[in-house]
Every structure is written in C-alpha cells, then in structure tokens.
Tab-separated table of C-alpha atoms in Angstrom:
chain	number	residue	atom	x	y	z
A	1	MET	CA	-29.376	188.046	153.530
A	2	PRO	CA	-32.111	186.478	155.519
A	3	ILE	CA	-33.423	188.274	158.526
A	4	LYS	CA	-33.887	185.957	161.729
A	5	PRO	CA	-37.366	186.313	163.520
A	6	ALA	CA	-37.354	188.680	166.185
A	7	VAL	CA	-37.780	187.785	169.934
A	8	ILE	CA	-38.694	190.205	172.723
A	9	GLY	CA	-36.113	190.268	175.462
A	10	LEU	CA	-37.547	191.156	178.843
A	11	ASP	CA	-35.536	192.091	181.906
A	12	ILE	CA	-37.457	192.325	185.081
A	13	SER	CA	-36.098	193.825	188.479
A	14	ASP	CA	-37.548	194.969	191.643
A	15	THR	CA	-37.776	198.397	190.464
A	16	ALA	CA	-38.101	198.501	186.634
A	17	ILE	CA	-38.878	196.403	183.700
A	18	ARG	CA	-37.012	196.830	180.114
A	19	LEU	CA	-37.521	195.276	176.778
A	20	ALA	CA	-35.300	194.956	173.706
A	21	VAL	CA	-36.005	193.557	170.188
A	22	ILE	CA	-32.869	192.747	168.278
A	23	GLU	CA	-33.065	192.204	164.498
A	24	ARG	CA	-30.298	190.119	163.130
A	25	ALA	CA	-29.198	189.687	159.651
A	26	GLY	CA	-25.789	187.575	159.331
A	27	LYS	CA	-23.479	189.008	161.728
A	28	LYS	CA	-25.314	192.351	161.837
A	29	ALA	CA	-27.545	193.216	165.023
A	30	ILE	CA	-29.866	196.266	165.410
A	31	LEU	CA	-31.920	197.299	168.205
A	32	LYS	CA	-35.099	197.717	166.527
A	33	SER	CA	-37.390	198.304	169.661
A	34	TYR	CA	-36.758	199.223	173.193
A	35	ASN	CA	-38.681	200.460	176.353
A	36	ASP	CA	-38.412	200.829	179.998
A	37	LYS	CA	-40.896	201.312	182.927
A	38	LYS	CA	-40.505	201.938	186.534
A	39	LEU	CA	-42.626	199.621	188.883
A	40	SER	CA	-44.416	200.661	191.770
A	41	ALA	CA	-43.010	199.608	195.274
A	42	GLY	CA	-44.227	196.347	196.260
A	43	GLU	CA	-45.033	194.700	192.692
A	44	ILE	CA	-41.855	192.674	192.840
A	45	VAL	CA	-39.558	192.267	195.990
A	46	ASN	CA	-36.365	190.461	196.100
A	47	GLY	CA	-37.303	188.952	192.725
A	48	GLU	CA	-40.542	187.592	194.048
A	49	ILE	CA	-43.816	188.632	192.250
A	50	LYS	CA	-46.026	190.244	195.012
A	51	ASP	CA	-48.566	192.020	192.880
A	52	ALA	CA	-49.070	190.141	189.690
A	53	LYS	CA	-52.108	192.034	188.456
A	54	LYS	CA	-50.163	195.508	188.441
A	55	ALA	CA	-46.996	193.592	186.969
A	56	VAL	CA	-48.892	192.132	184.062
A	57	ALA	CA	-50.362	195.545	183.284
A	58	ALA	CA	-46.856	196.982	183.383
A	59	ILE	CA	-45.653	194.492	180.915
A	60	LYS	CA	-48.536	195.128	178.602
A	61	ASP	CA	-47.963	198.876	178.645
A	62	LEU	CA	-44.256	198.204	178.161
A	63	VAL	CA	-44.968	196.239	174.943
A	64	SER	CA	-47.533	198.288	173.475
A	65	GLY	CA	-45.598	201.698	174.079
A	66	ALA	CA	-42.303	200.298	172.766
A	67	LYS	CA	-39.998	202.956	171.223
A	68	GLY	CA	-38.515	202.568	167.705
A	69	SER	CA	-40.273	199.805	165.543
A	70	LYS	CA	-43.588	198.664	166.483
A	71	ILE	CA	-43.363	195.219	168.045
A	72	LYS	CA	-45.074	192.563	165.775
A	73	THR	CA	-44.073	189.387	167.788
A	74	ASP	CA	-45.446	187.830	170.947
A	75	ARG	CA	-42.580	185.615	171.575
A	76	ILE	CA	-40.420	186.315	174.433
A	77	VAL	CA	-37.171	185.237	176.507
A	78	SER	CA	-37.289	186.553	179.997
A	79	VAL	CA	-34.770	186.983	182.887
A	80	LEU	CA	-34.756	184.883	186.338
A	81	PRO	CA	-34.030	187.150	189.319
A	82	GLU	CA	-30.437	186.926	190.102
A	83	PRO	CA	-30.828	186.456	193.763
A	84	LYS	CA	-32.937	183.473	193.371
A	85	THR	CA	-30.896	181.602	190.871
A	86	TYR	CA	-27.558	179.728	191.254
A	87	VAL	CA	-24.752	179.505	188.714
A	88	LYS	CA	-21.697	177.392	189.555
A	89	VAL	CA	-18.998	175.207	188.246
A	90	ILE	CA	-18.892	171.882	190.268
A	91	THR	CA	-16.830	168.758	189.924
A	92	VAL	CA	-18.269	165.288	189.556
A	93	PRO	CA	-17.070	161.785	189.019
A	94	GLN	CA	-16.665	160.664	185.449
A	95	THR	CA	-19.452	158.478	184.360
A	96	ASP	CA	-21.173	157.235	181.335
A	97	LYS	CA	-23.779	159.360	179.439
A	98	ASP	CA	-26.852	157.461	180.843
A	99	ASN	CA	-25.828	158.137	184.381
A	100	MET	CA	-24.359	161.595	184.100
A	101	ASP	CA	-27.579	163.516	184.908
A	102	GLU	CA	-28.007	161.480	188.246
A	103	THR	CA	-24.466	162.095	189.112
A	104	ILE	CA	-24.965	165.785	188.661
A	105	ARG	CA	-28.171	165.885	190.613
A	106	SER	CA	-26.346	163.983	193.555
A	107	GLU	CA	-23.671	166.590	193.692
A	108	MET	CA	-25.725	169.493	193.123
A	109	VAL	CA	-27.555	169.183	196.444
A	110	ASN	CA	-24.269	169.971	198.298
A	111	HIS	CA	-24.010	173.383	196.503
A	112	ILE	CA	-27.728	174.752	196.717
A	113	PRO	CA	-30.017	175.794	199.639
A	114	TYR	CA	-32.946	173.690	198.151
A	115	SER	CA	-33.806	170.122	197.709
A	116	ILE	CA	-33.661	168.811	194.264
A	117	GLU	CA	-37.359	168.596	194.067
A	118	GLU	CA	-37.783	172.168	194.641
A	119	VAL	CA	-35.865	173.235	191.642
A	120	TYR	CA	-35.321	173.224	187.806
A	121	TYR	CA	-31.905	172.900	186.603
A	122	ASP	CA	-29.601	172.606	183.670
A	123	TRP	CA	-26.015	171.995	183.180
A	124	GLN	CA	-23.220	171.687	180.490
A	125	LEU	CA	-19.829	170.266	180.243
A	126	VAL	CA	-17.043	172.648	181.105
A	127	HIS	CA	-13.910	170.410	181.493
A	128	GLY	CA	-13.020	166.790	181.274
A	129	GLY	CA	-12.818	163.810	178.897
A	130	LYS	CA	-13.605	160.183	178.903
A	131	GLN	CA	-10.078	159.426	180.165
A	132	GLU	CA	-10.502	161.709	183.325
A	133	LYS	CA	-11.749	160.502	186.777
A	134	LYS	CA	-13.334	163.888	187.488
A	135	ILE	CA	-15.119	166.412	185.204
A	136	GLU	CA	-16.328	170.016	185.628
A	137	VAL	CA	-20.017	170.959	184.802
A	138	LEU	CA	-21.717	174.468	184.973
A	139	ILE	CA	-24.936	174.242	186.684
A	140	GLY	CA	-27.805	176.904	186.452
A	141	VAL	CA	-30.535	176.325	189.265
A	142	ALA	CA	-33.652	178.086	189.996
A	143	PRO	CA	-36.668	177.465	192.325
A	144	LYS	CA	-39.716	175.952	190.676
A	145	LYS	CA	-41.981	178.324	192.454
A	146	ILE	CA	-40.009	181.381	190.971
A	147	VAL	CA	-39.848	179.967	187.210
A	148	ASP	CA	-43.767	178.934	187.448
A	149	ASP	CA	-44.664	182.446	188.529
A	150	TYR	CA	-42.499	183.998	186.060
A	151	THR	CA	-44.059	181.973	183.211
A	152	LYS	CA	-47.542	182.530	184.398
A	153	LEU	CA	-46.745	186.328	184.536
A	154	ILE	CA	-45.750	186.275	180.892
A	155	GLU	CA	-48.586	184.280	179.734
A	156	ASP	CA	-51.164	186.464	181.446
A	157	ALA	CA	-49.536	189.335	179.577
A	158	ASN	CA	-50.609	187.575	176.439
A	159	LEU	CA	-47.124	186.723	175.558
A	160	ILE	CA	-45.290	183.221	174.680
A	161	PRO	CA	-42.451	182.411	176.813
A	162	LEU	CA	-39.723	180.608	174.784
A	163	ALA	CA	-37.188	180.374	177.709
A	164	LEU	CA	-36.243	181.895	181.145
A	165	GLU	CA	-32.659	182.572	181.645
A	166	VAL	CA	-30.219	183.442	184.494
A	167	GLU	CA	-29.432	187.151	184.415
A	168	ALA	CA	-25.678	186.437	184.254
A	169	ALA	CA	-25.948	184.550	181.001
A	170	ALA	CA	-28.000	186.952	179.267
A	171	LEU	CA	-26.087	190.021	180.521
A	172	THR	CA	-22.759	188.581	179.232
A	173	ARG	CA	-24.035	187.569	176.016
A	174	GLY	CA	-25.112	191.299	175.469
A	175	ILE	CA	-21.824	192.558	176.321
A	176	PHE	CA	-19.567	190.011	174.554
A	177	PHE	CA	-21.816	189.608	171.541
A	178	GLN	CA	-19.119	189.470	168.547
A	179	SER	CA	-16.597	191.002	170.755
A	180	GLN	CA	-12.899	189.900	170.499
A	181	ALA	CA	-12.940	190.314	174.298
A	182	GLU	CA	-15.053	187.188	174.593
A	183	GLN	CA	-11.903	185.089	175.364
A	184	THR	CA	-10.639	187.530	178.006
A	185	PRO	CA	-11.020	186.310	181.645
A	186	SER	CA	-13.326	189.100	183.074
A	187	ILE	CA	-15.134	190.309	185.998
A	188	VAL	CA	-18.389	191.870	185.020
A	189	ILE	CA	-20.084	194.473	187.515
A	190	ASP	CA	-23.665	195.091	186.894
A	191	PHE	CA	-24.697	198.025	188.856
A	192	GLY	CA	-28.511	197.813	189.417
A	193	ALA	CA	-30.915	200.314	191.385
A	194	SER	CA	-31.688	197.547	194.032
A	195	ARG	CA	-28.781	195.249	193.876
A	196	THR	CA	-25.284	194.857	192.128
A	197	GLY	CA	-24.199	191.609	190.591
A	198	LEU	CA	-20.434	190.481	190.239
A	199	PHE	CA	-19.975	187.705	187.508
A	200	VAL	CA	-16.765	185.971	186.706
A	201	TYR	CA	-16.675	185.279	182.963
A	202	ASP	CA	-14.038	182.990	181.620
A	203	GLU	CA	-13.608	180.602	178.852
A	204	SER	CA	-16.727	182.185	177.309
A	205	LEU	CA	-18.828	181.052	180.277
A	206	VAL	CA	-20.009	182.545	183.323
A	207	GLN	CA	-18.100	180.773	186.010
A	208	LEU	CA	-19.364	182.336	189.376
A	209	THR	CA	-22.073	184.919	190.310
A	210	ILE	CA	-21.841	186.889	193.481
A	211	SER	CA	-24.412	189.592	194.850
A	212	LEU	CA	-22.673	192.502	196.324
A	213	PRO	CA	-24.116	194.858	199.276
A	214	ILE	CA	-24.020	197.797	196.838
A	215	SER	CA	-26.867	199.363	194.963
A	216	GLY	CA	-27.582	202.553	192.830
A	217	ASP	CA	-30.354	203.571	194.995
A	218	ALA	CA	-28.320	203.362	198.218
A	219	ILE	CA	-25.491	205.381	196.660
A	220	THR	CA	-27.994	208.005	195.447
A	221	LYS	CA	-29.420	208.101	199.165
A	222	THR	CA	-26.058	208.613	200.545
A	223	ILE	CA	-25.400	211.450	198.297
A	224	ALA	CA	-28.573	213.128	199.052
A	225	ASP	CA	-28.336	212.844	202.691
A	226	THR	CA	-24.869	213.785	202.892
A	227	LEU	CA	-25.042	216.782	200.727
A	228	LYS	CA	-28.546	217.609	201.618
A	229	ILE	CA	-30.262	217.574	198.165
A	230	ASP	CA	-33.095	215.570	196.576
A	231	SER	CA	-32.720	212.284	194.914
A	232	THR	CA	-33.073	213.920	191.453
A	233	LYS	CA	-30.159	216.183	191.955
A	234	ALA	CA	-28.266	213.452	193.399
A	235	GLU	CA	-28.686	211.255	190.335
A	236	GLU	CA	-27.556	214.220	188.305
A	237	ALA	CA	-24.577	214.607	190.432
A	238	LYS	CA	-23.530	211.007	189.793
A	239	ILE	CA	-23.315	211.576	186.016
A	240	VAL	CA	-22.206	215.351	186.032
A	241	CYS	CA	-19.618	215.169	189.038
A	242	GLY	CA	-19.132	211.571	189.551
A	243	LEU	CA	-15.807	210.558	191.023
A	244	ASP	CA	-13.883	213.222	189.052
A	245	GLU	CA	-11.814	215.145	191.680
A	246	LYS	CA	-11.909	218.074	189.282
A	247	LYS	CA	-15.702	218.226	189.154
A	248	CYS	CA	-17.835	219.779	191.857
A	249	LYS	CA	-14.926	220.186	193.991
A	250	GLY	CA	-14.437	216.412	194.340
A	251	ALA	CA	-17.482	216.290	196.774
A	252	LEU	CA	-18.764	212.939	195.791
A	253	ARG	CA	-15.482	211.101	195.760
A	254	LYS	CA	-15.264	212.100	199.512
A	255	VAL	CA	-18.780	211.266	200.002
A	256	LEU	CA	-18.520	207.859	198.504
A	257	HIS	CA	-15.039	206.877	199.630
A	258	ASP	CA	-16.220	203.968	201.774
A	259	ASN	CA	-18.669	202.726	199.087
A	260	ILE	CA	-15.738	202.691	196.456
A	261	GLU	CA	-13.537	201.001	198.902
A	262	LEU	CA	-15.908	198.284	199.661
A	263	LEU	CA	-16.565	197.590	196.028
A	264	ALA	CA	-12.775	197.564	195.170
A	265	ALA	CA	-12.192	195.040	198.106
A	266	LYS	CA	-15.003	192.907	197.051
A	267	ILE	CA	-13.630	192.749	193.593
A	268	LYS	CA	-10.312	191.665	194.819
A	269	ASP	CA	-11.933	188.994	197.070
A	270	ALA	CA	-13.744	187.622	193.965
A	271	GLN	CA	-10.439	187.399	192.187
A	272	ASP	CA	-8.861	185.561	194.778
A	273	PHE	CA	-11.675	183.177	195.394
A	274	TYR	CA	-11.753	182.239	191.803
A	275	ALA	CA	-8.047	181.768	191.360
A	276	ASN	CA	-7.831	179.619	194.603
A	277	ASN	CA	-10.972	177.459	194.170
A	278	TYR	CA	-11.207	176.849	190.314
A	279	ASP	CA	-8.820	174.230	189.020
A	280	HIS	CA	-8.983	175.764	185.446
A	281	ALA	CA	-9.127	179.396	186.349
A	282	HIS	CA	-7.272	182.108	184.289
A	283	ALA	CA	-6.057	185.219	185.857
A	284	ILE	CA	-8.621	188.060	185.517
A	285	SER	CA	-7.289	190.622	183.205
A	286	GLN	CA	-10.155	193.158	183.046
A	287	VAL	CA	-13.337	194.377	184.788
A	288	ILE	CA	-16.145	195.443	182.649
A	289	LEU	CA	-18.915	197.774	184.356
A	290	THR	CA	-22.285	197.799	182.951
A	291	GLY	CA	-25.928	198.677	184.312
A	292	GLY	CA	-27.343	202.018	185.336
A	293	GLY	CA	-24.648	202.671	187.927
A	294	SER	CA	-21.985	202.432	185.402
A	295	ASN	CA	-22.730	205.890	184.179
A	296	PHE	CA	-20.866	207.192	187.272
A	297	LEU	CA	-18.503	209.657	185.754
A	298	ASN	CA	-14.827	208.389	186.215
A	299	ILE	CA	-15.611	205.337	188.195
A	300	ASP	CA	-13.795	203.134	185.703
A	301	ASN	CA	-10.482	205.169	186.256
A	302	VAL	CA	-10.860	205.142	190.137
A	303	LEU	CA	-11.287	201.410	190.017
A	304	LYS	CA	-8.448	200.971	187.754
A	305	GLU	CA	-6.139	202.915	190.205
A	306	LYS	CA	-7.312	200.638	193.229
A	307	LEU	CA	-7.222	197.413	191.435
A	308	ASN	CA	-4.138	197.735	189.118
A	309	ILE	CA	-6.184	196.096	186.302
A	310	ASN	CA	-7.983	197.306	183.251
A	311	VAL	CA	-11.383	198.715	184.083
A	312	LYS	CA	-13.667	199.915	181.255
A	313	ILE	CA	-17.454	200.455	180.516
A	314	ALA	CA	-19.177	197.916	178.394
A	315	ALA	CA	-19.098	199.013	174.643
A	316	LEU	CA	-22.561	197.964	173.584
A	317	LYS	CA	-22.464	200.257	170.628
A	318	ASP	CA	-19.277	198.681	169.366
A	319	ASN	CA	-21.254	195.364	168.392
A	320	ILE	CA	-24.803	196.563	168.090
A	321	VAL	CA	-26.570	199.208	166.060
A	322	VAL	CA	-28.350	201.389	168.610
A	323	PRO	CA	-31.052	204.004	167.890
A	324	LYS	CA	-29.984	207.598	168.267
A	325	ALA	CA	-33.120	208.302	170.274
A	326	LEU	CA	-32.094	205.977	172.973
A	327	PRO	CA	-30.165	208.302	175.451
A	328	GLU	CA	-26.559	207.669	176.062
A	329	HIS	CA	-27.082	207.401	180.009
A	330	LYS	CA	-29.666	204.609	179.492
A	331	ILE	CA	-27.830	202.294	177.025
A	332	GLN	CA	-26.093	200.470	179.724
A	333	SER	CA	-29.470	199.488	181.509
A	334	PHE	CA	-30.547	197.592	178.255
A	335	ASN	CA	-27.476	195.146	178.209
A	336	THR	CA	-29.564	192.257	179.751
A	337	ALA	CA	-32.691	192.738	177.759
A	338	ILE	CA	-30.486	192.732	174.564
A	339	GLY	CA	-28.829	189.747	175.575
A	340	LEU	CA	-32.101	187.782	176.038
A	341	SER	CA	-33.450	188.909	172.722
A	342	LEU	CA	-30.151	187.859	171.187
A	343	ARG	CA	-30.768	184.253	172.681
A	344	GLY	CA	-34.132	184.238	171.232
A	345	ASN	CA	-33.022	184.851	167.609
A	346	ALA	CA	-29.588	182.911	167.891
C-alpha cells in the first residue's frame, strides 16, 4: 500500500508552538514525529508576530529536536491565529458562476471588520442549487498582513509553506478524522493556555467560531491565588483533583464555580444563536472538549450535568496511532497540528 508524502503540521499560539507529522497508508494514519516548545513572552501577542527572530529560532529548534522519527521533509502546513481569522456562513443571491466571486465579495464586507482590499479569503458552497434565489456559502477570511507575516516566518525557518489554514478547520479535521461522529452536529471547545475557542461543527463543516473569555492560564492563576499555591502545583491539581467532588475535598469545584457556570452559559448561548440564525442548522447533540485544558479531571461530567447533552473528551487515539512515548496529558494539545499535517497529505 503506497505511503503518502509526509507534511509537517505547525500549530502556533501566543504561548507555545507544536508540530506533528502524520504518515498515511490507505486509511491508516500514524503520528510519526511530534514536538512542542514554549515561547517566551512577547514573541507572539494576540496572534501577531512581535519578535520574528526569536520565533524563527524556536521553529528551527522545534523541527530539529522532533521526537519520534527524524523529520526529513521541509514542506509544511501552518495554522493562522484564531483571533485574527473569520469563519462564517453567509447568504448571497444566486448568480452565474462567472459573477459568483464578486457577489460574495460584495456581501462579505458586511460581515468582517476589514475592507476587502486588506484580506485574503476563500469560500465554498454550503447550500443552494441553480433553482434557488439564495445560496449559503462558507467564507474564511484573514488579514493580508497576518498571512504574509506567517508565510515569511515559515520561509525564514527554511521551510516551504504549502498552505495556511484557520485553526477551526484544522482542529476539527484532527478530531473527526475517519470518525463516525463526523456527521453529528457538535460544539467543539478548544481549551488553550491564552484563549479558548468554540466551534460549531455541522454537516461536516465549521459553521461558526466564537472566542470565549476563558483560558487555561487564567484558571491556573485563579486556583493558585485562591489556594495560595504556586502555578506548578495548580496545574497538577487540575489533573489530579479537577472538578471531582471526591478528590481534594472538592476544593477546585468550589474555587472554579463561576468559571464553569460562565462556560456552560456560553455554550448554551452558542446553541441558541446557531439554532435561531442559521436556516439549515441541526440541533447540537454533543460537545467535544479538546486542547490542554480538557485534561481537567471530570470537566466532561460536570458540563454534561449542566447542559443536559452528551459531553466527551476528543478521542484522538481512536483514529490515529499515537506513540506510547507521548504523555497522555499532552495528547489533546496536538490535535490542531495533527489536523494540519492531515491536510498536507490528504
């Protein structure tokens, strides 16, 4: 069975960078190489590259020091920062093929905080045939400066950028790869260190993205400040004690009560907004948790109680062969990088 050429998937955030290299042979996918590295404060801020020299050095170290198999490719698919990108389904008048792009451009300006000259964009048809007066298209938009800066960053690290992709698309590809749940209307919560993303996934597409005012670092600080412990012990407490009332006398569940209530409320708001504003929306039937913050013990069960809906942790290992050396608590952090690599060798 032929093996498809490997491609590096590079996930970049404000606090860390991660890579994954997936090798595919038929339906089988194997995580052959992986690595992660923390970034120093100020290298990347809110998705904007502030210290390119340090960021380039970090990427070079990340690739050269990869765990698992030695990386032999310089081809790469990288993520674009979620706060700087826009993914949305919009409705436009039906028109002929030659005028479709211009029609979408004209409507797009009503949905993004930039002029059309300032952005790169792509789109795909979601709903609508030739006989319908209106059609729905999914647009993906990013500022030209962000795209150009990330392209240069990768090239300066002596790598060849094949594509740059919005985080939601890469993450959901990693989660739903060869999964029977791909057709299940879902909300995906990506718990990051500096920010948390909420993605509505329906009809095998990301329909809506929302940034939430919750982050792993903020939760860690709340635990550390309230319990008067250092950040390292606070991180350990999230995994060991979590939200289990039987662990650590239920201390963290009490400390984080307001955070959990806020998260549950935001998920409910997203459900309602999607149901009421998208013509072809299906009822959300599950919430999938991923990212480093999803390692929070018992968070899935607590949210399930509050939302009255199935809540589960993304089951990456059900569909991808993962090296035993990759620590269990780190696996969720690699979902986006894996999704990027999967795009490169699809």
